[in-house]
Short mmCIF file of C-alpha atoms and ligand atoms in Angstrom, two decimals:
data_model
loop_
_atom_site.label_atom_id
_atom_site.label_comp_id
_atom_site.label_asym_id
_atom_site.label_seq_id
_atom_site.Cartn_x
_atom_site.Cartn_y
_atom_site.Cartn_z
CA UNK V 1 -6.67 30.91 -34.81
CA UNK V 2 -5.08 29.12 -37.86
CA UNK V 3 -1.46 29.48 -36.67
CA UNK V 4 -1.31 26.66 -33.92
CA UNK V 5 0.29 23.92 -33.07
CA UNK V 6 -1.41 20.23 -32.39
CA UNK V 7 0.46 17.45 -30.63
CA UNK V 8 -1.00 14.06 -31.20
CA UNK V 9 -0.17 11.90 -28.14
CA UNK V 10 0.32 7.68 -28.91
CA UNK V 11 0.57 5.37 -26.00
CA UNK V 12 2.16 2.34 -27.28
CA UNK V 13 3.23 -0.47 -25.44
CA UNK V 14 4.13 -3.75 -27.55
CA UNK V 15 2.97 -2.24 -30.98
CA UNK V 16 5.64 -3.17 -33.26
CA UNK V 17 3.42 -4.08 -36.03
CA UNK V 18 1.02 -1.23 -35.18
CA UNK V 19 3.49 2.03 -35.31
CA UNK V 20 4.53 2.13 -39.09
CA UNK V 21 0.17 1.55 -40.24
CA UNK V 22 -0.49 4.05 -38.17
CA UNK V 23 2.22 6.65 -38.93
CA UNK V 24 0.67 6.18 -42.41
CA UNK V 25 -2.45 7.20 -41.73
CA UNK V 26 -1.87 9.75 -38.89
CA UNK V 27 0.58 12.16 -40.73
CA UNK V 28 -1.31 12.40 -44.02
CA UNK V 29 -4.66 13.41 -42.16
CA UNK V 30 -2.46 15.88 -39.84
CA UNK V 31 0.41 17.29 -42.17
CA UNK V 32 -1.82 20.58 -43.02
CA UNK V 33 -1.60 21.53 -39.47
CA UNK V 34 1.75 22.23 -37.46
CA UNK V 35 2.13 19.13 -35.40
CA UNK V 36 3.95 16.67 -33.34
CA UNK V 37 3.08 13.63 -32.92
CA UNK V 38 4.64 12.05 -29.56
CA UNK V 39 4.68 8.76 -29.02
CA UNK V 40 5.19 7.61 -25.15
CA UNK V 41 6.78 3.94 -25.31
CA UNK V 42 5.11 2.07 -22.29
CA UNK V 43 8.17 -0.19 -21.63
CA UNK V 44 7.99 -2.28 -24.86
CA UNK V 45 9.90 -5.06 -25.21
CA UNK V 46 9.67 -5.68 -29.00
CA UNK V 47 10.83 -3.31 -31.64
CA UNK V 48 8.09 -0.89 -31.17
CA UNK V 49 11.15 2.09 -29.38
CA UNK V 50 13.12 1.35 -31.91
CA UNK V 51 10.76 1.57 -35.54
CA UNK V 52 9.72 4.93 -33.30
CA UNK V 53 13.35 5.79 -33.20
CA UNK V 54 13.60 5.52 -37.13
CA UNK V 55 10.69 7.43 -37.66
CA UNK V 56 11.78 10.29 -35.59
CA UNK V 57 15.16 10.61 -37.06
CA UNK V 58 13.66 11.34 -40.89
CA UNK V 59 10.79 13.63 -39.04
CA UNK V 60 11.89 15.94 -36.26
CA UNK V 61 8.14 15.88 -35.61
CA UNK V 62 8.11 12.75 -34.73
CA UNK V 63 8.84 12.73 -30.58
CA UNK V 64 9.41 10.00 -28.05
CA UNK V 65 9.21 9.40 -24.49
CA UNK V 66 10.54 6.03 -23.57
CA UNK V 67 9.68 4.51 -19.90
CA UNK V 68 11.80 2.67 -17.79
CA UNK V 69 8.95 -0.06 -17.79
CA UNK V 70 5.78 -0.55 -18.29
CA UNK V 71 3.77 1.77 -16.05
CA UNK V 72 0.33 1.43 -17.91
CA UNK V 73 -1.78 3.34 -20.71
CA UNK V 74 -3.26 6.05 -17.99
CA UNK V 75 0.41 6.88 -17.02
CA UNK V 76 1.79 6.92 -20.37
CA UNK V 77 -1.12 9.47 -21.47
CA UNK V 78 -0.15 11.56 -18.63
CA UNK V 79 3.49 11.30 -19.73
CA UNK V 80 2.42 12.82 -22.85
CA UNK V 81 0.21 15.63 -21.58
CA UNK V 82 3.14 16.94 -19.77
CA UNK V 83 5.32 17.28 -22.69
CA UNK V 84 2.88 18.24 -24.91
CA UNK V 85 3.44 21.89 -26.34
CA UNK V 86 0.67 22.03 -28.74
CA UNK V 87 -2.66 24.58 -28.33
CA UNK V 88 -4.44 21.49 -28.98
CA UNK V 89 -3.93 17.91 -27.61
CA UNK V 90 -5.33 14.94 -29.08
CA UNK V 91 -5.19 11.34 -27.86
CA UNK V 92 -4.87 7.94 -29.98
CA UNK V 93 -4.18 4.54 -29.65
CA UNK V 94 -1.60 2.73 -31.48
CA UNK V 95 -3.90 0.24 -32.37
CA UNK V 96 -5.84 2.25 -35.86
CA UNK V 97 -9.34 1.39 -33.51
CA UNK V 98 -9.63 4.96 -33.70
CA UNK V 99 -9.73 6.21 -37.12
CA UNK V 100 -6.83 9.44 -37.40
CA UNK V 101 -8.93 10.86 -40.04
CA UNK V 102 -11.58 11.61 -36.69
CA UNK V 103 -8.69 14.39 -35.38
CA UNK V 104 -9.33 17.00 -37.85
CA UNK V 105 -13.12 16.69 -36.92
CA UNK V 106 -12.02 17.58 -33.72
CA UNK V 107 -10.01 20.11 -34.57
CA UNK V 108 -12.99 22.00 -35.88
CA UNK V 109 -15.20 21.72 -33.40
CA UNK V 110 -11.95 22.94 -31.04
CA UNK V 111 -11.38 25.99 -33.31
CA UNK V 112 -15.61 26.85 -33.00
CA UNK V 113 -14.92 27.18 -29.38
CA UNK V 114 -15.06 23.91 -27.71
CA UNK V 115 -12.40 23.10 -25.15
CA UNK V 116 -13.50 19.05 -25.09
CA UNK V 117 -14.12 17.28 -28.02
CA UNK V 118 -14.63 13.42 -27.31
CA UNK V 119 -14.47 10.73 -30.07
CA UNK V 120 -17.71 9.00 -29.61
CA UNK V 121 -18.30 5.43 -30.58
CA UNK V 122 -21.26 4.74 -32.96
CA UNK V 123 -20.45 1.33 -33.37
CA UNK V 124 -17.68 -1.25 -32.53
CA UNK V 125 -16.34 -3.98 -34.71
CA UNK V 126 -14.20 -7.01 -33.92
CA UNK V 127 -15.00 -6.13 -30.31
CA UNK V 128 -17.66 -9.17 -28.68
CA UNK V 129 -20.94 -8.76 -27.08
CA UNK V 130 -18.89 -9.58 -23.96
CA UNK V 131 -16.87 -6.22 -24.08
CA UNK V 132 -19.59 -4.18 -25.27
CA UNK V 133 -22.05 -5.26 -23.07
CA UNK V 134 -19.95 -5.29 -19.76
CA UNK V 135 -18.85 -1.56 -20.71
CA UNK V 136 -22.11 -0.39 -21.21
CA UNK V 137 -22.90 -1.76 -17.73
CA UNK V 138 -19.55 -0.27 -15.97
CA UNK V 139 -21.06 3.51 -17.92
CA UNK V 140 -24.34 2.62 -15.92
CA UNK V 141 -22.76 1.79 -12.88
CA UNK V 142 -20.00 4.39 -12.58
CA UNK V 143 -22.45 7.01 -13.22
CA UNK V 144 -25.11 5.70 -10.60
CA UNK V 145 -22.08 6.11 -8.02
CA UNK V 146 -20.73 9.01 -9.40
CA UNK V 147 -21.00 12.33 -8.32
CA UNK V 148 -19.01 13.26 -11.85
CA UNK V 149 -21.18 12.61 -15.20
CA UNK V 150 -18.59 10.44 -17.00
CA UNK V 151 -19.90 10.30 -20.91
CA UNK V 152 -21.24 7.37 -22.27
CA UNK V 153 -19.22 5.07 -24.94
CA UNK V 154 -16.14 7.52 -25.24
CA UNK V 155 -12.80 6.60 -24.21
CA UNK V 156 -9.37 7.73 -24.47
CA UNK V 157 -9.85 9.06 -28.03
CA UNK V 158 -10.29 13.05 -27.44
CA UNK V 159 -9.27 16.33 -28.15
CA UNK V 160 -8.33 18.90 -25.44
CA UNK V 161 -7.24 22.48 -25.48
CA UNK V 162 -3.89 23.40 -24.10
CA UNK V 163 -6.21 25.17 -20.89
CA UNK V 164 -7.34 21.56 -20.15
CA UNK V 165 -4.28 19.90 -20.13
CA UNK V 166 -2.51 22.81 -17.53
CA UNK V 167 -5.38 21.45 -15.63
CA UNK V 168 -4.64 18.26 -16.11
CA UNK V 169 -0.88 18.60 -15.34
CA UNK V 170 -1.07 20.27 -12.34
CA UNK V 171 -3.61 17.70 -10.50
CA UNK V 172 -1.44 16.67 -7.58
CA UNK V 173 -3.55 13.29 -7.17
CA UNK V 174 -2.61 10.17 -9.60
CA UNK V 175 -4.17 10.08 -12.92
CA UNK V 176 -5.41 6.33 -12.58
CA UNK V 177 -9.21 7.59 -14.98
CA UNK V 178 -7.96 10.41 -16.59
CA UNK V 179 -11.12 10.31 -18.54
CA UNK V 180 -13.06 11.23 -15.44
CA UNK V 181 -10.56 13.80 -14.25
CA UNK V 182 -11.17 15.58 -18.20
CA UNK V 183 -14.79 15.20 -17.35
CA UNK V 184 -14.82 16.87 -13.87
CA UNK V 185 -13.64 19.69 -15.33
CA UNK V 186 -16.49 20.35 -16.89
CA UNK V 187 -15.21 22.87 -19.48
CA UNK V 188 -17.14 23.27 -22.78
CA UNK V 189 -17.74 20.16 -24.65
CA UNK V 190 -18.40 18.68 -27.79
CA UNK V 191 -18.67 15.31 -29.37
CA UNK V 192 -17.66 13.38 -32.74
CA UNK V 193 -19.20 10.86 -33.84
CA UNK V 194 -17.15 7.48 -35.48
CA UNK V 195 -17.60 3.99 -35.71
CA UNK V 196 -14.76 1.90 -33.46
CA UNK V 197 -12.69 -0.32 -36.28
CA UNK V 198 -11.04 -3.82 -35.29
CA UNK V 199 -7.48 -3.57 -33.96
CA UNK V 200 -4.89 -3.12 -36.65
CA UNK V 201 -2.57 -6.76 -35.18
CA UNK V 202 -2.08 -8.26 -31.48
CA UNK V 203 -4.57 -8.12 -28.91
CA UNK V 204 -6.09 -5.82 -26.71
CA UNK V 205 -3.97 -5.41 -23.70
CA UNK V 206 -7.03 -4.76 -21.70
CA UNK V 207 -8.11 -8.23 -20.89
CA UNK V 208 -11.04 -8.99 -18.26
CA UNK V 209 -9.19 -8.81 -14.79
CA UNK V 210 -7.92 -5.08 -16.26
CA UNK V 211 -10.65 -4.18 -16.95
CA UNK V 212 -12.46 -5.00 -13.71
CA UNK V 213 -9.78 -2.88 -12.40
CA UNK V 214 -9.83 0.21 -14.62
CA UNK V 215 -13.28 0.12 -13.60
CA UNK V 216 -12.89 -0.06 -10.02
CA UNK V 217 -10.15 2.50 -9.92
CA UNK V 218 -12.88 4.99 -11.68
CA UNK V 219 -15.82 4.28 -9.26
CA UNK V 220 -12.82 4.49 -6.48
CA UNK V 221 -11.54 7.73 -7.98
CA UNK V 222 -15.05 9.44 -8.59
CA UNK V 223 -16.81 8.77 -5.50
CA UNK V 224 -17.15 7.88 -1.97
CA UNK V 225 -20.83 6.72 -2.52
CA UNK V 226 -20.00 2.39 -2.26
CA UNK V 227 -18.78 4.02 1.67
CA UNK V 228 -22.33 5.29 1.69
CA UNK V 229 -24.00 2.10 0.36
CA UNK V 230 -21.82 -0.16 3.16
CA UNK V 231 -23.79 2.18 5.64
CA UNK V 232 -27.20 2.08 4.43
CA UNK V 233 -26.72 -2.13 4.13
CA UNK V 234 -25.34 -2.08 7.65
CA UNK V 235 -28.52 -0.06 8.44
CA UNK V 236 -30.71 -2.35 6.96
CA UNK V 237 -29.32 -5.24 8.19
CA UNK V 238 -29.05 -4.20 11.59
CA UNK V 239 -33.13 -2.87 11.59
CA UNK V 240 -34.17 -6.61 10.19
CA UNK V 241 -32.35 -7.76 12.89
CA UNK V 242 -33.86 -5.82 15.97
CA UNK V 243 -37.33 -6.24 14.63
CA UNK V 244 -36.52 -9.96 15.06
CA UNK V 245 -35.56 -9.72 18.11
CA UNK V 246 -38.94 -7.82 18.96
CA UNK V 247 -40.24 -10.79 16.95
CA UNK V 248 -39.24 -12.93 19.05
CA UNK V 249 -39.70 -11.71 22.62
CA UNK V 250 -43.76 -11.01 21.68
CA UNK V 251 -43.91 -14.85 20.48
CA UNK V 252 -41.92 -16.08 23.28
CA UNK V 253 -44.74 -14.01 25.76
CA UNK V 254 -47.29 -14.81 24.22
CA UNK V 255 -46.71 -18.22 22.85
CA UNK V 256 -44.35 -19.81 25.30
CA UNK V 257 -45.49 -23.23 24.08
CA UNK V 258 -43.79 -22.79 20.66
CA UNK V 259 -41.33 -25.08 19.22
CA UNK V 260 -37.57 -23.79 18.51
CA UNK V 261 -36.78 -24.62 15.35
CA UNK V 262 -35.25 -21.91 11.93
CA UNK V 263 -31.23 -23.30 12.60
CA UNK V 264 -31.10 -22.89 8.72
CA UNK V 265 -32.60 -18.96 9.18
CA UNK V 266 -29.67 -18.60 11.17
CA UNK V 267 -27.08 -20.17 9.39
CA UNK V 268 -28.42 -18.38 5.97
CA UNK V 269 -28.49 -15.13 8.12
CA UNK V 270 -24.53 -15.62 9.13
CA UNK V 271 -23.83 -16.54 6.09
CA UNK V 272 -25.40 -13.14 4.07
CA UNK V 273 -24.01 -10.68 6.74
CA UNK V 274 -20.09 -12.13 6.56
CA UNK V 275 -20.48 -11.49 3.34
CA UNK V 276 -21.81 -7.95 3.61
CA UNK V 277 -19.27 -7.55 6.37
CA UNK V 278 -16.49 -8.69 4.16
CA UNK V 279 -17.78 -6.73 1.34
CA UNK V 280 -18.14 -3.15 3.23
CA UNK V 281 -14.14 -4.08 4.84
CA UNK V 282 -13.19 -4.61 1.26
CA UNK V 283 -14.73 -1.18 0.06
CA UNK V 284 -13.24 0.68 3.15
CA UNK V 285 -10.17 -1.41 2.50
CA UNK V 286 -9.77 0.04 -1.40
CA UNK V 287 -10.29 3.44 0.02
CA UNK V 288 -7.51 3.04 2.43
CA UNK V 289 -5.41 1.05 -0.63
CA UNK V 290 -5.69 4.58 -2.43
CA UNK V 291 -4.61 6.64 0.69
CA UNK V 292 -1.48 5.18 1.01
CA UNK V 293 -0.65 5.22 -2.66
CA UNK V 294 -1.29 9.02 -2.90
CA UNK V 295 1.04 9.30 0.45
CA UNK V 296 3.90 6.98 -0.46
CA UNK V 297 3.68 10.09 -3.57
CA UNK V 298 5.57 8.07 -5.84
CA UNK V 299 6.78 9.48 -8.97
CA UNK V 300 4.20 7.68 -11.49
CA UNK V 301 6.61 7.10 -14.32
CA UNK V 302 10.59 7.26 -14.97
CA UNK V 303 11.77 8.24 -18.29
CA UNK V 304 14.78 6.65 -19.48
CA UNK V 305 15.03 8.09 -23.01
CA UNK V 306 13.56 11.21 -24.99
CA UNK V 307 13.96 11.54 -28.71
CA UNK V 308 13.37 14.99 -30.65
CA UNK V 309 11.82 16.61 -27.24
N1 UDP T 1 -1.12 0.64 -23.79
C1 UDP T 1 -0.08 1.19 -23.02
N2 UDP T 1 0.28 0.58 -21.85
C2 UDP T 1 -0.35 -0.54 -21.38
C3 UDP T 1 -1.43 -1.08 -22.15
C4 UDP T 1 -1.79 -0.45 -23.33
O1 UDP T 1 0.50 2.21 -23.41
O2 UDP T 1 0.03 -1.06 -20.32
C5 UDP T 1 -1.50 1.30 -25.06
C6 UDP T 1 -1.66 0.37 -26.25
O3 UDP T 1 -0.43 0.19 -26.93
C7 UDP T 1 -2.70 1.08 -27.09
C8 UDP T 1 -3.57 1.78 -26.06
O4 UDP T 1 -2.78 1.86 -24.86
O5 UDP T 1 -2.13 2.06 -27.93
C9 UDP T 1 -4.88 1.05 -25.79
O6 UDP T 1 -4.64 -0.30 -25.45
P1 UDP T 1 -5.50 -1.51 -26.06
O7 UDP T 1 -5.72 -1.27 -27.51
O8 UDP T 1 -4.85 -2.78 -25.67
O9 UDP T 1 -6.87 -1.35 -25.26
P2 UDP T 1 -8.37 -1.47 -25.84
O10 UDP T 1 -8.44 -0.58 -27.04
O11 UDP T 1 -8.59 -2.89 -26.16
O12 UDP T 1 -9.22 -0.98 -24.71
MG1 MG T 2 -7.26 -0.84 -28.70
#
């Protein structure tokens, strides 16, 4: 198929030094396809809507979706999968961490068949031991509690064909790890390699706490299994604590002289099984947390403006 159309989605929220780089780069490495590139405006409060706006009126291909407020980088993907019309769909940040150039890779792996292609970082720059290292543990973890492989070191950067993103749009659940959901879908993938640059200006918008978050809301998302783990530590703990009891009895019949002493056993033993009790109400608790979101079924974004769409 040479004939098609690609949109190129851009979540940007506070990106006003960001969009006009990026432009730059993006159309030149796109122009010999038929594109759009949409940009979905997170609630920015700086000029970012409006350097969009001027973009978009010298290139029709140039699209917006504006928010009413900021409603986060997993919604305003989503926003974009639903009004892309392209065969293909990539995925960017604002920020020029993932090089443009990388789409047309993509692109060619699509065109030999693959429905998936994921940008794969090689290596990051500008980013600190502290980010790397904690995402390679969250990979680790999420997939130990997974049911869902979730690839390694790949992100939001991705191509997907216009199959995957009807799948995508008609999920009923909210898209809070959309890279998970694009996993579990498990249609044919393929992978590009390229090496993560430093962000373009401003700073990452994902600081620790968000992250922690992101994470937990894919582990959440993905898999019941921390539900299973609370049980098998309640089993545990509750075992230890008959065979003490048996413990006990035996030395009290057959030792009746022995001293009572251990008050700090006991106090360390509260102590460890509040906090496993606390632990397993918290994981029940998130569960619940993301029952009632789904039911209160709340739109996940409103759109106050849409330019060239
Ligand atoms: N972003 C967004 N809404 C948000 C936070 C971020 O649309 O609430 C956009 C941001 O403008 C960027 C992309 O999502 O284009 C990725 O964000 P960032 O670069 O801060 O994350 P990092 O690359 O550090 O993980
Ligand atoms: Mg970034």
């Amino acid at each position: 198929m040479d004939n098609f159309l690609l949109s190129v989605i851009v979540p940007v929220y506070n990106e006003e030094n960001n969009v006009k780089p990026l432009l730059n780069r993006i159309l030149p490495a796109i122009k010999k396809y038929n594109y759009e590139v949409i940009f979905v405006d997170d609630g920015s409060t700086d000029k970012t809507p409006g350097l969009i706006k001027q973009a978009a009126a010298k290139n029709q291909n140039v699209k917006m979706i504006s928010f009413n407020r900021n409603f986060g980088h997993q919604m305003a993907l989503s926003a974009g999968y639903e009004a892309a019309r392209g065969d293909a769909v990539a995925t960017i940040d604002a920020d020029l961490q993932d090089p443009p150039e990388i789409i047309a890779k993509m692109v060619d792996k699509w065109q030999k068949g693959a429905k998936i292609v994921y940008g794969k970082r090689q290596e990051r720059q500008g980013e600190n031991f502290f980010k790397t290292g904690t995402a390679t543990l969250f990979y680790k973890l999420m997939n130990f509690l997974s049911d869902t492989p979730i690839p390694n070191e790949v992100g939001d950067f991705r191509l997907i064909d216009k199959k995957v993103v009807i799948y995508l749009n008609a999920l009923k659940e909210r898209p809070s790890f959309l890279r998970g959901l694009v996993a579990w879908s498990g249609f044919p993938t393929e992978y590009v390699y390229f090496k993560r640059d430093k962000r373009l200006t401003g700073e990452t918008h994902y600081g620790f706490f968000k992250m922690l978050n992101f994470a937990l809301d894919g582990i959440m998302s993905f898999s019941t299994k921390p539900l299973r783990l609370a049980t098998y530590f309640g089993f545990v703990s509750a075992s230890l604590g008959f065979l003490g009891i048996i413990y006990e009895v035996f030395k009290k019949v057959l030792y009746p002289e022995s001293f009572v002493t251990g008050w700090i056993g006991i106090f360390v033993a509260v102590i460890f099984l509040g906090g496993i009790q606390l632990m397993t109400i918290g994981i029940i608790g998130e569960y619940i947390g993301k029952i009632y979101k789904e039911i209160q079924n709340r739109p996940k974004f409103l759109i106050k403006e849409k330019i060239n769409l």
